[in-house]
XYZ file of C-alpha atoms in Angstrom:
761
model
C 128.228 158.580 146.139
C 128.393 162.282 145.606
C 128.192 162.149 141.816
C 126.055 159.158 140.952
C 123.921 156.936 143.354
C 123.595 154.134 140.777
C 127.228 153.861 140.274
C 127.814 154.014 144.003
C 125.418 151.180 144.604
C 127.207 149.124 141.912
C 130.637 149.889 143.478
C 129.623 149.016 147.092
C 127.814 145.858 145.866
C 131.137 144.628 144.256
C 133.227 145.541 147.331
C 130.676 143.563 149.477
C 131.045 140.446 147.143
C 134.848 140.835 147.081
C 135.019 141.150 150.972
C 132.788 138.190 151.375
C 134.866 136.099 148.962
C 138.117 136.771 150.868
C 136.580 136.748 154.368
C 137.185 140.246 155.234
C 134.541 141.011 157.754
C 135.433 144.698 158.265
C 135.097 145.673 154.554
C 131.949 143.518 154.174
C 130.280 145.414 157.013
C 131.524 148.751 155.640
C 130.143 147.863 152.233
C 126.685 146.888 153.851
C 126.539 150.239 155.769
C 127.351 152.128 152.605
C 124.692 150.435 150.683
C 122.258 151.651 153.460
C 123.375 155.206 152.762
C 122.611 154.703 149.096
C 119.145 153.355 149.985
C 118.611 156.434 152.182
C 119.460 158.809 149.310
C 116.897 156.908 147.189
C 114.338 157.561 149.835
C 114.284 154.008 151.328
C 114.682 155.175 154.967
C 113.769 151.740 156.373
C 116.519 150.011 154.669
C 119.004 152.867 155.526
C 118.172 152.607 159.231
C 118.352 148.832 159.434
C 121.580 148.736 157.415
C 123.213 151.520 159.683
C 122.172 150.070 162.971
C 123.565 146.787 161.955
C 126.785 148.294 160.625
C 127.309 150.267 163.911
C 126.670 147.118 166.105
C 129.100 145.079 163.803
C 131.775 147.689 163.571
C 131.789 147.947 167.519
C 132.138 144.069 167.649
C 135.021 144.158 165.187
C 136.750 147.108 166.863
C 136.503 149.134 163.602
C 136.396 152.465 165.374
C 136.531 154.461 162.092
C 133.431 152.727 160.577
C 131.515 153.076 163.902
C 132.223 156.821 163.975
C 131.312 157.117 160.306
C 127.999 155.324 160.478
C 126.884 156.915 163.729
C 127.511 160.235 162.038
C 125.284 159.330 159.111
C 122.600 157.857 161.218
C 122.451 161.035 163.081
C 122.370 163.017 159.811
C 119.253 160.920 158.775
C 117.576 161.636 162.095
C 118.091 165.381 161.578
C 116.844 165.135 158.080
C 113.794 163.416 159.416
C 112.846 166.077 161.979
C 114.388 164.264 164.903
C 117.454 166.314 165.947
C 117.058 165.577 169.731
C 117.517 161.823 169.071
C 120.412 162.607 166.700
C 122.433 164.745 169.053
C 123.642 161.820 171.164
C 124.659 160.019 168.030
C 127.016 162.862 167.096
C 128.318 163.273 170.717
C 129.105 159.447 170.834
C 130.901 159.776 167.535
C 132.996 162.707 168.770
C 133.795 160.903 172.042
C 134.925 157.878 170.141
C 137.158 159.978 168.035
C 139.129 160.895 171.044
C 139.972 157.301 171.620
C 142.161 157.026 168.497
C 145.413 159.087 168.054
C 144.925 158.770 164.196
C 141.357 160.123 164.026
C 142.315 163.751 164.254
C 139.669 166.500 164.519
C 136.257 164.845 164.201
C 134.995 167.043 161.364
C 132.103 164.828 160.156
C 130.430 164.348 163.538
C 130.976 167.948 164.366
C 129.228 168.999 161.244
C 126.344 166.732 162.104
C 126.180 168.251 165.679
C 126.014 171.616 163.992
C 123.020 170.510 161.805
C 121.271 169.194 164.916
C 121.796 172.296 167.067
C 120.616 174.476 164.144
C 117.386 172.475 163.846
C 116.987 172.790 167.613
C 117.448 176.553 167.412
C 120.474 176.430 169.646
C 122.181 178.947 167.380
C 124.923 180.289 169.671
C 126.352 176.832 170.332
C 125.967 176.044 166.626
C 127.968 179.229 165.515
C 130.735 178.450 167.983
C 131.180 175.064 166.539
C 130.897 176.458 162.861
C 133.610 179.009 163.571
C 136.026 176.364 165.050
C 135.355 173.558 162.516
C 135.312 176.070 159.455
C 138.798 177.193 160.497
C 140.066 173.573 160.585
C 138.431 172.610 157.330
C 139.984 175.635 155.529
C 143.394 175.139 157.019
C 143.219 171.393 155.786
C 141.434 172.147 152.544
C 138.461 169.931 153.188
C 136.127 171.485 150.807
C 132.989 169.376 151.483
C 133.158 170.271 155.077
C 133.597 173.936 154.163
C 130.441 173.748 151.841
C 128.317 172.073 154.531
C 129.335 174.559 157.301
C 128.722 177.620 155.238
C 125.244 176.430 154.339
C 124.551 175.891 158.071
C 125.859 179.403 158.795
C 123.562 180.738 155.969
C 120.605 178.911 157.590
C 121.311 180.664 160.881
C 121.591 184.038 159.362
C 118.455 183.447 157.292
C 116.472 182.534 160.481
C 117.741 185.838 162.020
C 116.519 187.601 158.855
C 119.960 188.670 157.939
C 119.513 187.990 154.356
C 122.799 189.707 153.168
C 124.923 187.485 155.455
C 122.844 184.397 154.434
C 123.470 185.200 150.723
C 127.202 185.620 151.299
C 127.365 182.368 153.089
C 125.306 180.344 150.439
C 127.325 181.917 147.450
C 130.595 180.935 149.065
C 129.134 177.404 149.733
C 128.195 177.173 146.121
C 131.624 178.233 144.937
C 133.437 175.697 147.146
C 131.011 172.949 146.107
C 131.508 173.628 142.350
C 135.314 173.602 142.871
C 134.956 170.214 144.654
C 132.425 168.703 142.184
C 129.897 168.102 144.913
C 126.455 168.343 143.337
C 124.565 167.521 146.556
C 126.235 170.414 148.292
C 125.869 172.752 145.476
C 122.088 171.988 145.262
C 121.761 172.690 149.018
C 123.441 176.132 148.497
C 121.454 176.973 145.556
C 118.157 175.866 147.080
C 118.688 177.965 150.049
C 119.533 180.902 147.734
C 115.950 180.597 146.315
C 114.643 181.474 149.810
C 117.059 184.345 150.135
C 116.212 185.955 146.805
C 112.467 185.330 147.396
C 112.752 187.047 150.813
C 114.585 190.091 149.158
C 111.823 190.253 146.339
C 114.168 189.233 143.508
C 111.822 186.541 142.102
C 113.672 186.173 138.763
C 117.067 185.378 140.436
C 115.255 182.930 142.749
C 113.686 181.266 139.726
C 117.058 181.028 138.123
C 118.511 179.339 141.330
C 115.556 176.913 141.563
C 115.913 175.646 138.075
C 119.732 175.083 138.693
C 119.140 173.529 142.052
C 116.702 170.927 140.666
C 118.963 170.019 137.794
C 121.895 169.778 140.166
C 120.251 167.497 142.802
C 118.925 165.198 139.949
C 122.567 164.441 138.983
C 123.503 162.008 141.725
C 119.969 160.523 141.860
C 118.912 162.254 145.023
C 115.383 161.502 145.935
C 114.992 162.449 149.667
C 115.609 166.251 149.254
C 114.037 166.513 145.715
C 110.490 167.368 146.929
C 111.643 170.486 148.875
C 113.552 171.777 145.772
C 110.411 171.131 143.686
C 108.281 172.960 146.183
C 110.504 176.046 145.865
C 110.204 175.834 142.020
C 106.445 175.599 142.176
C 106.099 178.584 144.460
C 107.889 180.708 142.076
C 105.991 179.350 139.050
C 102.769 180.304 140.869
C 104.054 183.664 141.591
C 104.737 184.218 137.849
C 101.342 183.059 137.055
C 102.308 179.699 135.639
C 99.759 177.784 137.595
C 99.443 174.643 135.601
C 103.201 174.226 135.616
C 103.127 174.774 139.490
C 100.383 172.145 139.947
C 102.365 169.569 137.973
C 105.423 170.165 139.933
C 103.559 169.996 143.269
C 102.034 166.755 142.181
C 105.405 165.286 141.300
C 106.708 166.270 144.624
C 103.729 164.678 146.475
C 104.110 161.430 144.552
C 107.754 161.202 145.560
C 106.783 161.680 149.213
C 104.142 158.918 148.959
C 106.910 156.643 147.596
C 109.123 157.458 150.529
C 106.330 156.978 153.177
C 105.955 153.419 151.949
C 109.631 152.776 152.940
C 109.502 154.431 156.307
C 110.524 152.103 159.366
C 107.730 153.183 161.757
C 104.667 155.270 162.276
C 106.577 158.071 164.203
C 109.128 158.249 161.272
C 106.260 158.610 158.837
C 104.881 161.430 160.877
C 108.218 163.114 160.821
C 108.681 162.779 157.100
C 105.220 164.464 156.686
C 106.468 167.326 158.964
C 109.668 167.816 156.887
C 107.619 167.850 153.675
C 104.851 170.221 155.015
C 105.957 172.980 152.583
C 104.924 170.704 149.643
C 101.397 170.097 151.159
C 101.038 173.675 152.129
C 102.038 175.092 148.662
C 99.749 172.660 146.785
C 96.908 173.556 149.248
C 97.186 177.285 148.698
C 97.186 176.896 145.009
C 94.010 174.824 145.150
C 92.386 177.038 147.755
C 92.860 180.079 145.371
C 90.493 178.620 142.818
C 86.724 179.392 143.032
C 86.071 175.613 142.572
C 88.997 174.409 144.574
C 87.680 173.521 147.967
C 87.281 169.738 147.328
C 90.884 169.585 145.866
C 92.325 171.739 148.754
C 90.682 169.503 151.351
C 92.003 166.352 149.634
C 95.556 167.775 149.578
C 95.793 168.783 153.251
C 93.990 165.628 154.298
C 96.688 163.519 152.562
C 98.956 164.690 155.451
C 96.609 165.305 158.345
C 96.290 162.488 160.846
C 97.879 160.118 158.349
C 99.344 157.554 160.918
C 95.951 157.407 162.753
C 93.848 156.939 159.684
C 96.043 154.331 158.180
C 96.236 152.368 161.466
C 92.391 152.470 161.743
C 91.868 151.355 158.026
C 94.571 148.785 157.678
C 95.202 147.495 161.197
C 98.196 147.374 163.473
C 99.941 144.780 165.644
C 97.801 142.397 167.600
C 97.969 141.752 171.443
C 99.517 138.341 170.537
C 102.700 139.979 169.404
C 105.401 139.349 171.878
C 107.977 141.895 172.962
C 111.249 141.584 171.071
C 114.645 141.318 172.984
C 115.208 145.000 172.252
C 111.799 145.949 173.923
C 112.749 143.716 176.941
C 116.039 145.568 177.135
C 114.113 149.011 177.058
C 111.848 147.789 179.803
C 114.783 146.814 181.893
C 116.566 150.214 181.414
C 113.372 152.053 182.184
C 112.912 150.168 185.455
C 116.280 151.334 186.569
C 115.535 154.872 185.477
C 112.484 154.942 187.719
C 114.708 153.790 190.616
C 117.596 156.170 189.862
C 118.659 158.603 192.656
C 121.391 160.711 191.168
C 121.830 162.834 187.949
C 125.023 160.890 186.995
C 123.124 157.578 187.257
C 120.145 159.037 185.221
C 122.475 160.391 182.526
C 124.132 157.023 182.165
C 120.817 155.186 181.926
C 119.534 157.674 179.375
C 122.503 156.844 177.120
C 121.765 153.174 177.626
C 118.150 153.719 176.804
C 119.035 155.549 173.513
C 121.191 152.461 172.472
C 118.246 150.154 173.377
C 115.796 152.218 171.309
C 118.052 152.314 168.399
C 118.316 148.460 168.353
C 114.528 148.282 168.486
C 114.203 150.616 165.559
C 116.566 148.450 163.537
C 114.795 145.277 164.499
C 111.325 146.575 163.658
C 112.101 148.468 160.550
C 111.682 145.427 157.951
C 108.457 144.403 159.464
C 106.919 147.885 159.682
C 108.021 148.596 156.100
C 106.198 145.448 154.802
C 102.913 146.703 156.690
C 103.338 150.065 154.996
C 103.846 148.555 151.660
C 100.554 146.511 152.129
C 98.848 149.817 153.034
C 100.010 151.404 149.814
C 98.675 148.408 147.756
C 95.257 148.738 149.523
C 95.158 152.464 148.750
C 95.774 155.035 151.369
C 93.759 157.979 150.180
C 91.920 160.557 152.228
C 88.061 160.748 152.466
C 86.424 162.687 149.728
C 84.740 165.888 150.755
C 81.402 164.788 149.322
C 81.440 161.583 151.528
C 82.419 163.458 154.770
C 79.582 165.988 154.180
C 77.116 163.127 153.914
C 78.230 161.783 157.236
C 77.500 164.904 159.087
C 74.295 165.679 160.876
C 72.252 168.776 159.873
C 73.357 170.656 163.056
C 77.222 169.634 162.719
C 79.985 171.729 161.284
C 83.601 170.859 160.856
C 86.118 173.748 160.955
C 89.500 172.544 159.608
C 92.219 175.162 160.113
C 95.328 175.742 158.037
C 97.648 178.408 159.536
C 100.111 180.155 157.154
C 101.379 183.533 156.237
C 100.287 186.060 155.078
C 96.868 184.497 155.453
C 95.428 181.461 157.120
C 92.428 179.380 156.057
C 89.544 177.551 157.633
C 87.679 174.886 155.594
C 83.938 175.076 156.816
C 82.304 171.734 156.155
C 78.574 171.182 156.640
C 76.094 168.678 155.381
C 74.777 171.227 152.801
C 78.270 172.029 151.381
C 81.702 173.441 152.091
C 83.774 176.488 151.545
C 87.100 177.968 152.343
C 87.557 181.142 154.318
C 90.803 183.070 154.737
C 91.682 185.179 157.740
C 94.650 186.553 159.721
C 98.157 185.146 159.360
C 99.726 182.441 161.543
C 101.798 184.765 163.571
C 98.927 186.843 164.781
C 96.789 183.808 165.458
C 99.503 181.916 167.568
C 100.400 185.043 169.396
C 96.744 185.315 170.537
C 96.625 181.665 171.380
C 99.633 181.813 173.684
C 98.173 184.861 175.412
C 94.850 183.036 176.084
C 96.324 179.632 177.148
C 99.062 181.351 179.137
C 96.422 183.361 181.143
C 94.190 180.329 181.695
C 97.010 178.383 183.134
C 98.171 181.279 185.428
C 94.359 181.625 186.382
C 94.571 185.211 185.290
C 92.014 187.449 183.598
C 91.828 186.438 179.887
C 88.238 187.443 178.917
C 89.110 190.305 176.381
C 91.863 188.152 174.835
C 89.412 185.185 174.474
C 86.892 187.401 172.976
C 89.279 188.696 170.252
C 90.461 185.173 169.538
C 86.822 184.115 169.154
C 86.441 186.973 166.489
C 89.587 185.635 164.628
C 88.771 182.050 164.536
C 84.983 181.637 164.546
C 84.219 184.042 161.851
C 84.294 181.161 159.481
C 81.350 179.489 161.111
C 78.630 181.023 159.234
C 75.592 179.050 160.242
C 73.544 179.769 163.417
C 71.989 176.323 163.153
C 75.334 174.721 164.157
C 74.941 173.058 167.526
C 78.104 170.853 167.347
C 81.411 172.092 166.247
C 84.148 169.609 165.320
C 87.653 171.279 165.251
C 90.572 169.939 163.147
C 93.269 172.162 164.494
C 96.689 173.301 163.204
C 99.908 174.663 164.900
C 99.227 175.953 168.268
C 95.506 175.637 167.808
C 96.093 172.133 169.152
C 96.734 173.735 172.555
C 93.698 175.936 172.688
C 90.527 174.979 174.612
C 87.897 176.337 172.178
C 85.261 175.804 174.968
C 86.715 178.719 176.877
C 86.539 181.267 173.943
C 84.101 184.040 174.698
C 81.412 185.130 172.354
C 80.259 188.598 171.690
C 77.414 188.450 174.215
C 80.026 187.463 176.931
C 79.095 183.804 177.155
C 81.616 180.974 176.854
C 81.532 179.278 173.499
C 80.652 175.982 175.203
C 77.480 177.534 176.514
C 76.060 177.637 172.934
C 77.888 174.724 171.213
C 79.123 171.154 171.870
C 82.743 171.109 170.884
C 84.788 167.980 169.602
C 88.216 167.676 167.964
C 89.679 165.376 165.356
C 93.090 164.801 163.955
C 91.547 165.096 160.508
C 88.336 164.740 158.535
C 89.577 161.307 157.379
C 90.019 159.959 160.732
C 86.555 161.226 161.813
C 85.087 159.561 158.780
C 86.902 156.165 159.303
C 85.705 156.148 163.073
C 82.105 156.863 161.984
C 82.185 154.401 159.143
C 83.454 151.378 161.158
C 81.056 148.432 161.155
C 79.250 146.767 164.051
C 81.311 145.055 166.780
C 80.831 141.340 167.266
C 79.627 140.005 170.657
C 78.830 141.565 173.971
C 80.853 144.267 175.647
C 81.328 144.985 179.235
C 80.465 148.510 180.260
C 83.670 149.704 181.866
C 87.317 148.970 182.635
C 88.716 151.552 185.069
C 92.097 151.599 186.750
C 93.419 154.088 189.320
C 97.219 154.084 189.851
C 98.531 156.373 192.505
C 101.903 156.291 194.290
C 101.271 155.215 197.936
C 104.159 157.521 199.257
C 105.681 160.537 197.789
C 109.443 160.316 196.940
C 109.956 163.416 199.106
C 108.034 164.279 202.168
C 107.165 167.874 201.359
C 106.047 169.988 198.546
C 104.714 167.040 196.521
C 102.985 167.221 193.253
C 99.213 166.142 193.148
C 98.646 167.374 189.582
C 98.348 164.305 187.318
C 101.741 164.622 185.601
C 105.254 163.362 186.196
C 108.789 165.135 185.982
C 111.486 163.014 184.567
C 114.276 164.697 186.435
C 115.786 162.700 189.360
C 114.259 163.908 192.842
C 110.987 164.888 191.232
C 108.055 165.287 193.707
C 105.693 162.531 192.529
C 102.855 162.589 195.052
C 99.797 160.310 195.641
C 96.464 161.205 193.905
C 94.309 161.381 196.902
C 91.023 161.445 194.951
C 91.856 158.707 192.462
C 90.028 155.983 194.289
C 86.975 158.312 194.685
C 86.974 158.979 190.999
C 87.121 155.273 190.218
C 84.291 154.483 192.721
C 82.078 157.281 191.285
C 82.212 156.181 187.715
C 81.987 152.519 188.641
C 78.666 153.308 190.330
C 77.553 155.186 187.126
C 78.579 152.365 185.006
C 76.798 149.637 186.909
C 77.253 145.850 187.043
C 79.938 143.983 185.003
C 82.399 146.760 185.266
C 86.040 145.959 186.104
C 87.729 148.327 188.668
C 91.470 148.131 189.534
C 92.906 150.104 192.444
C 95.744 149.799 194.728
C 98.206 146.904 194.101
C 95.950 145.523 191.303
C 96.386 148.662 189.342
C 99.612 147.669 187.680
C 100.997 147.206 184.078
C 101.112 143.409 184.159
C 97.537 143.113 185.322
C 96.358 145.644 182.654
C 97.993 143.695 179.940
C 96.243 140.585 181.043
C 92.866 142.103 180.402
C 90.907 141.750 177.167
C 90.686 145.435 176.667
C 88.931 144.992 173.297
C 85.861 143.749 175.241
C 84.900 147.014 177.118
C 82.849 149.983 175.905
C 84.697 152.465 178.108
C 88.211 152.449 179.378
C 89.103 154.850 182.073
C 92.785 155.489 183.439
C 93.501 157.565 186.377
C 97.482 158.028 186.770
C 100.255 160.309 186.540
C 101.494 160.733 182.971
C 104.829 161.281 181.249
C 104.800 163.487 178.281
C 107.665 163.975 176.011
C 107.361 166.644 173.390
C 110.814 165.747 171.972
C 110.294 162.055 171.753
C 106.592 161.036 171.859
C 107.503 157.264 172.013
C 108.898 158.027 175.513
C 105.550 159.340 176.704
C 103.289 156.999 178.797
C 100.912 156.400 181.616
C 102.783 155.726 184.970
C 101.658 152.492 186.796
C 103.234 150.025 189.060
C 105.051 147.390 187.117
C 103.252 144.417 188.663
C 106.028 141.947 187.481
C 109.750 141.828 186.794
C 109.028 141.815 183.094
C 107.252 145.288 183.076
C 108.510 148.777 183.957
C 105.259 150.385 184.857
C 105.134 152.724 181.758
C 102.344 151.945 179.426
C 103.840 153.543 176.321
C 102.740 154.123 172.680
C 104.548 151.037 171.226
C 102.606 148.932 173.695
C 99.324 150.703 173.415
C 99.410 150.363 169.572
C 99.459 146.520 170.000
C 95.711 146.747 171.250
C 92.788 146.482 168.899
C 90.275 148.560 171.026
C 86.588 148.562 170.446
C 85.837 151.150 173.086
C 83.430 154.076 172.236
C 85.421 156.025 174.878
C 88.899 155.947 176.463
C 89.299 158.603 179.221
C 92.842 159.597 180.042
C 92.380 161.163 183.510
C 96.004 162.340 183.539
C 97.972 165.444 182.849
C 98.797 166.661 179.340
C 97.590 163.535 177.512
C 96.509 165.762 174.470
C 99.936 167.464 174.354
C 102.872 166.282 172.341
C 105.331 166.886 169.348
C 103.884 169.034 166.445
C 104.809 167.239 163.351
C 103.771 169.898 160.817
C 100.592 169.167 158.921
C 100.494 165.559 160.434
C 99.437 167.186 163.581
C 100.327 166.649 167.194
C 101.761 163.189 168.239
C 100.342 162.362 171.647
C 98.848 159.793 173.935
C 95.337 160.522 172.797
C 96.056 159.917 169.112
C 97.726 156.563 170.050
C 94.581 155.317 171.520
C 92.565 156.519 168.464
C 95.085 154.669 166.262
C 94.542 151.546 168.447
C 90.732 151.671 167.660
C 89.109 153.879 170.212
C 85.957 155.744 168.968
C 86.800 158.830 171.125
C 89.359 159.917 173.655
C 88.791 162.360 176.515
C 92.288 163.942 177.139
C 93.939 166.888 178.878
C 95.808 169.977 177.546
C 97.658 170.886 180.808
C 98.728 169.771 184.422
C 95.197 169.122 185.721
C 94.366 169.368 189.395
C 93.556 166.048 191.155
C 90.485 167.298 193.148
C 88.756 169.269 190.447
C 89.347 166.544 187.854
C 87.778 164.032 190.073
C 84.630 166.225 190.403
C 84.535 166.856 186.787
C 84.828 163.203 186.014
C 81.977 162.309 188.250
C 79.738 164.818 186.523
C 80.923 163.513 183.072
C 79.943 159.945 183.829
C 76.639 161.056 185.451
C 75.840 162.780 182.231
C 76.911 159.633 180.129
C 74.619 157.536 182.305
C 71.635 159.686 181.054
C 72.354 158.407 177.475
C 74.096 161.558 176.266
C 76.709 161.635 173.566
C 80.392 161.781 174.732
C 80.875 165.396 173.610
C 77.501 166.485 175.048
C 78.249 164.715 178.343
C 81.552 166.456 178.789
C 79.962 169.812 177.814
C 77.197 169.410 180.293
C 79.645 168.373 183.037
C 81.760 171.416 182.378
C 78.609 173.683 182.341
C 77.743 172.124 185.777
C 81.131 173.114 187.161
C 80.525 176.663 185.910
C 77.025 176.743 187.580
C 78.204 175.026 190.812
C 81.183 177.324 191.402
C 80.092 180.460 189.530
C 81.045 182.154 186.402
C 84.226 183.480 187.741
C 85.464 179.830 188.372
C 88.772 179.714 186.402
C 88.589 177.770 183.202
C 91.875 176.119 184.304
C 89.721 173.793 186.435
C 87.214 172.727 183.812
C 88.397 173.552 180.296
C 91.513 171.263 180.140
C 89.786 168.303 179.003
C 88.417 167.748 175.422
C 86.935 164.939 173.370
C 89.068 163.821 170.347
C 87.661 161.552 167.725
C 83.817 160.927 167.215
C 82.171 162.639 170.232
C 78.672 161.569 168.960
C 79.193 158.022 170.487
C 76.615 157.128 173.101
C 77.573 154.589 175.759
C 74.503 153.725 177.934
C 75.599 153.055 181.571
C 74.145 152.157 184.749
C 72.171 149.116 186.086
C 69.722 149.041 183.181
C 72.366 149.320 180.561
C 72.231 146.327 178.155
C 75.588 144.881 177.139
C 75.163 144.619 173.402
C 77.181 145.029 170.258
C 77.290 148.546 168.957
C 78.214 150.350 165.709
C 81.157 152.617 165.675
């Protein structure tokens, strides 16, 4: 396995056949699990996941403790490699705990190393260093060379992150020496690849190039695919630095094609997003190379759009699961556990249930993996390419401008896209921009003075918008710009940006293009489906929360939303007859799922929200269950089953535009899930919004929609009304938290005279 992946596949296939012939279930299972590891090294993450989950379950049933520890460790390693260390950590802890049950297991060196990798990825460096010191001592005493090499690489990563390049170099050089002595090409490549970064940081480009060449040659020996794009990206960066631009372009293209091949074999949309995040170095390097060319704007746009909003665009173009799909046994198990979590009363009970939930989610991943891979393979056959820049330009109105940001060091970029043409601007580096964003967003949330900070940030970000004719800005954000309400930026004349521009957001230019290019919808649509779910009684009698969010900890103060019914009644009046409104006991998950949600022009949900930035699949809208088969959490895997045709989905809840940042793919959140399900646009929130002010804003928003205004213009005018009604000093916290994501040009006529007809989206 360490030397030759093809030979390993042949060996384990032979072992599986022999074990099957003699009826040895233990070794047959071990062989199947090992073949999964070989598939993972080949970039086939879906097969690896399915095989490992099955091997873990079978090992437990057979009482094969050693195999269960082994495969849990490698499943955790795969999760870390795919940018999911928070989900990996329980895997390693379980494997370590299992090791204590066997007197023959000894020190659990493999799962401990895995835990170090997870802690390092989560930036928990003190705990990681403590484990490194302990396990390195053990591996040296027992001459476990592979463990030594891995631990030294992890120590080097921690030193490098702390900018102690000399200490990092020492650790990597020792790791390389140990790996050579043990004939471990994978570990040798890891040490050499990280030395590339050290020498680049120290300004020794020639030494870095030498290490890059050796690392690539070394990692190719065992047939390693998964890590190869990262090694190629390092090499391409150095070729570009030495002026070998054609060579760099060819290397980047090879890396990107390898990534495309792996995306086909990912087990789910979240794992595809995670892979793009891990491989962002490839996309960024190739983008910068194209952006540096005078004629490179179209190519640079194509490269970055290959990653941006990828899961949403693919779902919109190639379809997703339909409402007829029934929940699997694993999903039903998750529902049961989450029902008990909602009723839990102690921290000990909650911890136990969370462990049970992890296991059920793992079973679901293994169950869904083959089906999802088939869907992604079909997408690849149909062609999953981003929109061309020229096509997107033609889709824009004369007064529209897209600003697509790419944050990097030492410079950031903005692609300015207009109907008349596009160009790339460069400006301040990522560090300075994100520091300024933190300052502005923090001040808004604290309701503090922020005007000067917002004026400075406007100068930094909007200098790339060169046309005074622009009335509508569409922002494709990057990094922490996803958390910034551009509406609250302040122009040089002291006005909010929203006072001169209508502002919308999109995960990518491709997503915007697909949504705008969708054909007419067949049949009549009802104007509105609205649901208001509010706890009738707070779980604690005092100090309850009336913000529209939810705290997962036991004993959280989840209070009623006093203005939820008022909000629903107001927008119901604006929408007119044939609207469907659910409140009180009717506002439950079971009833919601019985509705033909694809037959409504607008869907409006008032509820508390759960937002998990660590695991977006655990986010959801909090409702009453409504039946024993539901848990009252409407979550992404369930929302993705819908095929919506709504022009607008309004998520009148907290932080529905907040989620996990997955590199150049973007932020994975509830708003994007509804876009992927087919919504034309989604109105979502950036922070813990106030119940009263949100109800007021929503009333004004739907009043503007009823006048025939577009979604973005209606929200803008509603926010301007709030400023006018309460004064210019009215804190943006109360009005700037909501934004429109998707195509904000949709118009959804409401009111008694609104005709229920088909529409083009």
